[in-house]
PDB file of C-alpha atoms in Angstrom:
ATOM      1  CA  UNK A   1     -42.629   9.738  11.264  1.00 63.00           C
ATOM      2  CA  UNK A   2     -40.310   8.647   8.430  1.00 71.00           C
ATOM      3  CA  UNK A   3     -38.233   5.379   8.497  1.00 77.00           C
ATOM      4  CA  UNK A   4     -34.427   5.948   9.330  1.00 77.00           C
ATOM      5  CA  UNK A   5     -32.580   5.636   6.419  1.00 75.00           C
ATOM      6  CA  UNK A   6     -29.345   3.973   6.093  1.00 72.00           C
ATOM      7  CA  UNK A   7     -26.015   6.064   6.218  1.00 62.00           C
ATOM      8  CA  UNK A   8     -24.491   6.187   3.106  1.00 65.00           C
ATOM      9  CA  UNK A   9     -20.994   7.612   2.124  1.00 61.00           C
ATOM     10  CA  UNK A  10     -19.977   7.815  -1.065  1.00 63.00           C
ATOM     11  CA  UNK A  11     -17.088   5.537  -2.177  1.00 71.00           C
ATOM     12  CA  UNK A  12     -14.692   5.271  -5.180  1.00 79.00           C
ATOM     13  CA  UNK A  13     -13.676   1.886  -6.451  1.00 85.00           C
ATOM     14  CA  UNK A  14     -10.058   1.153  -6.745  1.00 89.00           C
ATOM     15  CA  UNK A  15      -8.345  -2.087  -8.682  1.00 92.00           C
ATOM     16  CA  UNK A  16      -5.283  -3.111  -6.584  1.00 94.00           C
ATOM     17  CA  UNK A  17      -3.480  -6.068  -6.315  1.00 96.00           C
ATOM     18  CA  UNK A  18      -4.058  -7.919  -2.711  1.00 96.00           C
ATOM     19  CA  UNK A  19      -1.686 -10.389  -0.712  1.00 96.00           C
ATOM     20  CA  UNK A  20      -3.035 -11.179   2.674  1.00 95.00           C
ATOM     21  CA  UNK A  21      -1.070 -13.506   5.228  1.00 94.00           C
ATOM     22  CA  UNK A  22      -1.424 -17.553   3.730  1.00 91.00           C
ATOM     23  CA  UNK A  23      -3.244 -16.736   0.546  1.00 93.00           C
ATOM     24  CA  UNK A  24      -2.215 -16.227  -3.083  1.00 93.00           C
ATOM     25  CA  UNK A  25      -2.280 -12.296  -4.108  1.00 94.00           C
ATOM     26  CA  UNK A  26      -5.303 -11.361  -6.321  1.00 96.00           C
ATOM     27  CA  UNK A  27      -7.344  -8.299  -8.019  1.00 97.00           C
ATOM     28  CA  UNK A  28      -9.820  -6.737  -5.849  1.00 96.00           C
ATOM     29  CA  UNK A  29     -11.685  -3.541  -5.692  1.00 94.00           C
ATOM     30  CA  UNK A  30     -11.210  -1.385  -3.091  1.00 89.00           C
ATOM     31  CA  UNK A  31     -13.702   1.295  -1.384  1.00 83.00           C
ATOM     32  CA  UNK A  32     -12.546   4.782  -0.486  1.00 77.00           C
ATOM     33  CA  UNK A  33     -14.176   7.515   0.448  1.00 69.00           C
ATOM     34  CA  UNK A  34     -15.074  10.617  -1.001  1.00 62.00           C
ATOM     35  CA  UNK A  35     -13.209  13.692   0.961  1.00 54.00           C
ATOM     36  CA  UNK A  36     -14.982  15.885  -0.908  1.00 51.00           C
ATOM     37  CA  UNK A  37     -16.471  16.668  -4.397  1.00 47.00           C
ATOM     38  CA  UNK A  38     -13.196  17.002  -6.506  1.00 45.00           C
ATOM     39  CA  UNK A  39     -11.115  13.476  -7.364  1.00 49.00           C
ATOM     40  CA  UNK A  40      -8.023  15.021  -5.506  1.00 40.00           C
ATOM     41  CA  UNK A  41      -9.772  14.869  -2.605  1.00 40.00           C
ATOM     42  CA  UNK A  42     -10.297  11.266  -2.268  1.00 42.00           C
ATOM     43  CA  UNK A  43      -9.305   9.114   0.383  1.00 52.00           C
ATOM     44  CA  UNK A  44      -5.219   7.637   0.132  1.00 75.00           C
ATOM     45  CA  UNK A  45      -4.835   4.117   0.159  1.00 82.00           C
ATOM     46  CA  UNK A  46      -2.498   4.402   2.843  1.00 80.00           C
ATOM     47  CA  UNK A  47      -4.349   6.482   5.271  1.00 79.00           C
ATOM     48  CA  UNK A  48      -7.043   3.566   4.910  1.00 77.00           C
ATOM     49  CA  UNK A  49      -4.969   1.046   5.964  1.00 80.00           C
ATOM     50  CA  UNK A  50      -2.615   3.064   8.487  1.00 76.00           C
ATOM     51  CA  UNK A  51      -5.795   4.517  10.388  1.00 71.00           C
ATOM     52  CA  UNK A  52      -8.082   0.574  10.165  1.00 69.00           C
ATOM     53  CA  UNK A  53      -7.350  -2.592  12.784  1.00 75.00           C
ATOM     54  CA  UNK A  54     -10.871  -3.854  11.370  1.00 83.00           C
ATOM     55  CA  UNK A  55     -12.537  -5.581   8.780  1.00 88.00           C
ATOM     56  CA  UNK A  56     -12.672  -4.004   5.372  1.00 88.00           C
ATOM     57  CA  UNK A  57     -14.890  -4.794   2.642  1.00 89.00           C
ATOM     58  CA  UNK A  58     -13.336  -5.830  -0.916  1.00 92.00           C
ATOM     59  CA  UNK A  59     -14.524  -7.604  -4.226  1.00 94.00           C
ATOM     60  CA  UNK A  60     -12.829  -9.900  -5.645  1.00 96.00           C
ATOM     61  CA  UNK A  61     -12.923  -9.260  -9.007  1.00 96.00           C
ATOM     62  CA  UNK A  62     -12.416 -12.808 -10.850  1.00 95.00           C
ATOM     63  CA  UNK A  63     -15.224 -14.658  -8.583  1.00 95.00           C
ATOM     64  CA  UNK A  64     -17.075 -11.227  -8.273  1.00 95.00           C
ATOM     65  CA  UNK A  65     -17.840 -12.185  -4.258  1.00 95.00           C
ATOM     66  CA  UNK A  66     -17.931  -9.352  -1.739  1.00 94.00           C
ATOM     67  CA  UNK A  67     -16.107 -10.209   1.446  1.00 93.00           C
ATOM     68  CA  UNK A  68     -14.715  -8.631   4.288  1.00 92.00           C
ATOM     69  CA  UNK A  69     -11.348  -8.719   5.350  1.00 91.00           C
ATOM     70  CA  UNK A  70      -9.131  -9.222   8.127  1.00 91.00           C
ATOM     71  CA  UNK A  71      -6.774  -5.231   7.867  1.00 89.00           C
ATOM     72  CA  UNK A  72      -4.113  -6.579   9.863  1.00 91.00           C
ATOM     73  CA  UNK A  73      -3.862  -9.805   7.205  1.00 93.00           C
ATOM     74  CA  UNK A  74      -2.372  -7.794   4.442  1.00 94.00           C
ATOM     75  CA  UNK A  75       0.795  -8.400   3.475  1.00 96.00           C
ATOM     76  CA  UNK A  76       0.816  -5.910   0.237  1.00 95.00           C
ATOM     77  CA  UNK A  77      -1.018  -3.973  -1.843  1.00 94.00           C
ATOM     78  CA  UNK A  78      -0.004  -3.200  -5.331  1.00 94.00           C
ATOM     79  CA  UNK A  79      -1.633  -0.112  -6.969  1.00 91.00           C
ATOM     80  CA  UNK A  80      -1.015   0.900 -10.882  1.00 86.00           C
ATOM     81  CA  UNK A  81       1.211   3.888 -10.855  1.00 77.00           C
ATOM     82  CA  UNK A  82      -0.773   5.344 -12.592  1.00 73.00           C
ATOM     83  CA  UNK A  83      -3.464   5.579  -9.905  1.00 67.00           C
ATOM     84  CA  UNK A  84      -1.148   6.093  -7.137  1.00 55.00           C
ATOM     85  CA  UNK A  85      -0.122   9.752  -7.379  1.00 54.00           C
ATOM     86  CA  UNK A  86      -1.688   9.816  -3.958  1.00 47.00           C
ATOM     87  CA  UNK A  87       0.435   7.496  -2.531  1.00 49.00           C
ATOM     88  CA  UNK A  88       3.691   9.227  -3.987  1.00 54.00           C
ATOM     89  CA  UNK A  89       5.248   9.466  -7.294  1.00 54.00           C
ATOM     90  CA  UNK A  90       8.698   7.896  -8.673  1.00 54.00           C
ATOM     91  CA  UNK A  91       8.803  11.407  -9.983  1.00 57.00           C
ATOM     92  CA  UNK A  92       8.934  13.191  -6.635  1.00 62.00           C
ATOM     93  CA  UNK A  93      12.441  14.644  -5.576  1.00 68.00           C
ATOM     94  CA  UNK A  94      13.745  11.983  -3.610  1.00 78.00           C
ATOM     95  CA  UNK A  95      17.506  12.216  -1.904  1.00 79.00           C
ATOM     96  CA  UNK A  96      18.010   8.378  -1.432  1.00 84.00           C
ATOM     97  CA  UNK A  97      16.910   5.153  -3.888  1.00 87.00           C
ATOM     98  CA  UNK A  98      17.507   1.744  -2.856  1.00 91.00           C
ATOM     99  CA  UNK A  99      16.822  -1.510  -5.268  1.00 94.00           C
ATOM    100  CA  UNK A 100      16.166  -4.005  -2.727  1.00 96.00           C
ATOM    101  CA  UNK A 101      14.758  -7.538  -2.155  1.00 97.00           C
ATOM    102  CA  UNK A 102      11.616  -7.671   0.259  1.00 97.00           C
ATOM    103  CA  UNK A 103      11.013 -11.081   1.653  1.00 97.00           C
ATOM    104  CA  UNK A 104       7.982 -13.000   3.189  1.00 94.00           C
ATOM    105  CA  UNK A 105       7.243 -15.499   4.978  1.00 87.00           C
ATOM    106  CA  UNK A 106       6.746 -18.707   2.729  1.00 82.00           C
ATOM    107  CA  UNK A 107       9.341 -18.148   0.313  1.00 84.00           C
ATOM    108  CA  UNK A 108       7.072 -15.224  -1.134  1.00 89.00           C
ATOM    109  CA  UNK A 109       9.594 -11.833  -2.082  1.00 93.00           C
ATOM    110  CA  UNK A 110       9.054  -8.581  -3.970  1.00 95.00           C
ATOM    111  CA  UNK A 111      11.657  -6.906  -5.981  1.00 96.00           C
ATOM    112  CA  UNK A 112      12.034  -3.288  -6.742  1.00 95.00           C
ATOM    113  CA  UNK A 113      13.113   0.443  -4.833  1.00 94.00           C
ATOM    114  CA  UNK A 114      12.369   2.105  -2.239  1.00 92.00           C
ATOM    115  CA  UNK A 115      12.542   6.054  -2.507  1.00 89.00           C
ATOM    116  CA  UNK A 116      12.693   8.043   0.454  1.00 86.00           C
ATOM    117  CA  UNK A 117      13.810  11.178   2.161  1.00 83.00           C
ATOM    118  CA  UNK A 118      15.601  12.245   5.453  1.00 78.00           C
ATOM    119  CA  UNK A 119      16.926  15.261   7.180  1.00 73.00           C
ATOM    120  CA  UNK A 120      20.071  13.654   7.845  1.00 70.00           C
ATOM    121  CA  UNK A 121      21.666  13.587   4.221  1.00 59.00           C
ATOM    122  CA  UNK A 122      23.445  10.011   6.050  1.00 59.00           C
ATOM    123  CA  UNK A 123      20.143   8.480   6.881  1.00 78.00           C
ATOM    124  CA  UNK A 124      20.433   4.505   6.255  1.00 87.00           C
ATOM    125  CA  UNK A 125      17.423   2.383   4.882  1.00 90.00           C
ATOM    126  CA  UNK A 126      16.799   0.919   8.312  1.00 91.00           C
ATOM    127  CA  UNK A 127      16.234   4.223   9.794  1.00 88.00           C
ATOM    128  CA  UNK A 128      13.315   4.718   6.929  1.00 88.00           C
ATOM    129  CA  UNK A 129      12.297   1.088   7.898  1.00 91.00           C
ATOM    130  CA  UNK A 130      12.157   1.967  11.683  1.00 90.00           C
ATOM    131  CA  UNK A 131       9.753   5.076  10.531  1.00 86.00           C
ATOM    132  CA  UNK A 132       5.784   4.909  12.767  1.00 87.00           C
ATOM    133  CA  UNK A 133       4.124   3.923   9.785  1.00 87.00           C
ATOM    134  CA  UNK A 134       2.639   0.273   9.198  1.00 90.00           C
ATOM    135  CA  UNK A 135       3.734   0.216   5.709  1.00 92.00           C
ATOM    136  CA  UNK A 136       6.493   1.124   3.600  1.00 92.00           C
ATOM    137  CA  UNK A 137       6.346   2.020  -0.459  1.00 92.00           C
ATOM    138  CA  UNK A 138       8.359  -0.110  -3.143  1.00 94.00           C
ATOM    139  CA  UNK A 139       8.049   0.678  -6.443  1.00 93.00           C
ATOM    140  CA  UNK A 140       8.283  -1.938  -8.910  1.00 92.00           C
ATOM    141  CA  UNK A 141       7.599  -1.584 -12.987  1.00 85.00           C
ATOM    142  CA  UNK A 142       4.298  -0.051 -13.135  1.00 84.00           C
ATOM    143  CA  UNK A 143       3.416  -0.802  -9.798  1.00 90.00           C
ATOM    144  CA  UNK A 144       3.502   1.002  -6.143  1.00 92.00           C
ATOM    145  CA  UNK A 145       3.232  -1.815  -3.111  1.00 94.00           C
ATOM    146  CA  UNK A 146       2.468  -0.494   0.365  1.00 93.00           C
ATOM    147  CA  UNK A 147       4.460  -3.393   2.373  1.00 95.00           C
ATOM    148  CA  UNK A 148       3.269  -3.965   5.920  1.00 95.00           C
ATOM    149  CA  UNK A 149       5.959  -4.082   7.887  1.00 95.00           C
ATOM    150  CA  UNK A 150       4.700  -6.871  10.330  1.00 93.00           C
ATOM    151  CA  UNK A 151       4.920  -9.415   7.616  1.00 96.00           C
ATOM    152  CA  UNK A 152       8.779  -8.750   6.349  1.00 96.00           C
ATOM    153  CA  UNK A 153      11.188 -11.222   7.381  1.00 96.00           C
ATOM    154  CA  UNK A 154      14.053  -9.652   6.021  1.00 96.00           C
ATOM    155  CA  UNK A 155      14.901  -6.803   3.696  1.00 96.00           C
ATOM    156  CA  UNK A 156      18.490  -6.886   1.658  1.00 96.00           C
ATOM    157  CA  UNK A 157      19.935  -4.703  -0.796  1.00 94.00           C
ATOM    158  CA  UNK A 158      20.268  -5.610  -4.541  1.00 91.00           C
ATOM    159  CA  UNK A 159      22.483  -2.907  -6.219  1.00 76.00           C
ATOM    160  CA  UNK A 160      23.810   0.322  -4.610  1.00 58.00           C
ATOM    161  CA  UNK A 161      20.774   2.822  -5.499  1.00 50.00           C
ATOM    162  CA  UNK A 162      21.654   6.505  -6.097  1.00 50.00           C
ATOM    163  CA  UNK A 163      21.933   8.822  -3.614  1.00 51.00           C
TER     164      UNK A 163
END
């Protein structure tokens, strides 16, 4: 009888930007998994996190260590734009854009908009806020962040975005 192999699934590497709860943020690679043989059919960086309370594995790309980390540490995770059509698109047809200030426990903040839609053409940023999901998007520069919630202290408008 043949030795049981290992499971493996096959994974794409993703370079993101990582802030978890008391640490200073940093470039890691990501694992997601393959949905599939075609690129489109990858795994979202948000349904990772959204669906995980566990440990996820990372490398840290300046000391090149593989870790595992604690999901329900992250404060952010900053993706290139460029790679983050998954995750939405600046692009996409929004009906409300807020510039806003996100800010963090230990005088940490982000800066930049949140885009979002609503069936009620009235629907204020808190309602988006107050949405199920664990994280929220802000785009900034060249950058999309998926903001846990659980680690905002405060959100406040900057400038009136458009409507």
């Amino acid at each position: 009888m043949a030795e049981p192999r290992p499971l493996k699934v096959p994974k794409q590497t993703l370079e993101v930007e990582l802030l978890l709860a008391g640490a200073a943020p940093r470039r890691v690679e990501l694992f997601l998994a393959e949905h599939g043989s075609r690129d489109f059919d990858r795994q979202h960086v948000a349904e990772l996190l959204d669906q995980t309370d566990s440990f996820l594995p990372i490398r840290d790309l300046e000391s090149g260590e593989w870790e595992a980390f604690n999901s329900r540490a992250i404060v952010w995770v900053g993706i290139p734009e460029c790679f983050a059509g998954a995750e939405g698109s600046r692009d996409e047809l929004f009906e409300h854009r807020r510039s806003v200030r996100v800010e963090f426990a230990g005088d940490e903040w982000l800066e930049g908009e949140v885009l979002y839609s609503a069936r009620d053409a009235k629907a204020r940023l808190v309602d988006h806020l107050n949405s199920r999901e664990r994280y929220f998007r802000l785009w900034k520069a060249e950058q999309v962040y998926l903001v846990h919630k659980q680690w905002v202290l405060r959100i406040v408008e900057t400038a009136r975005g458009s409507e």
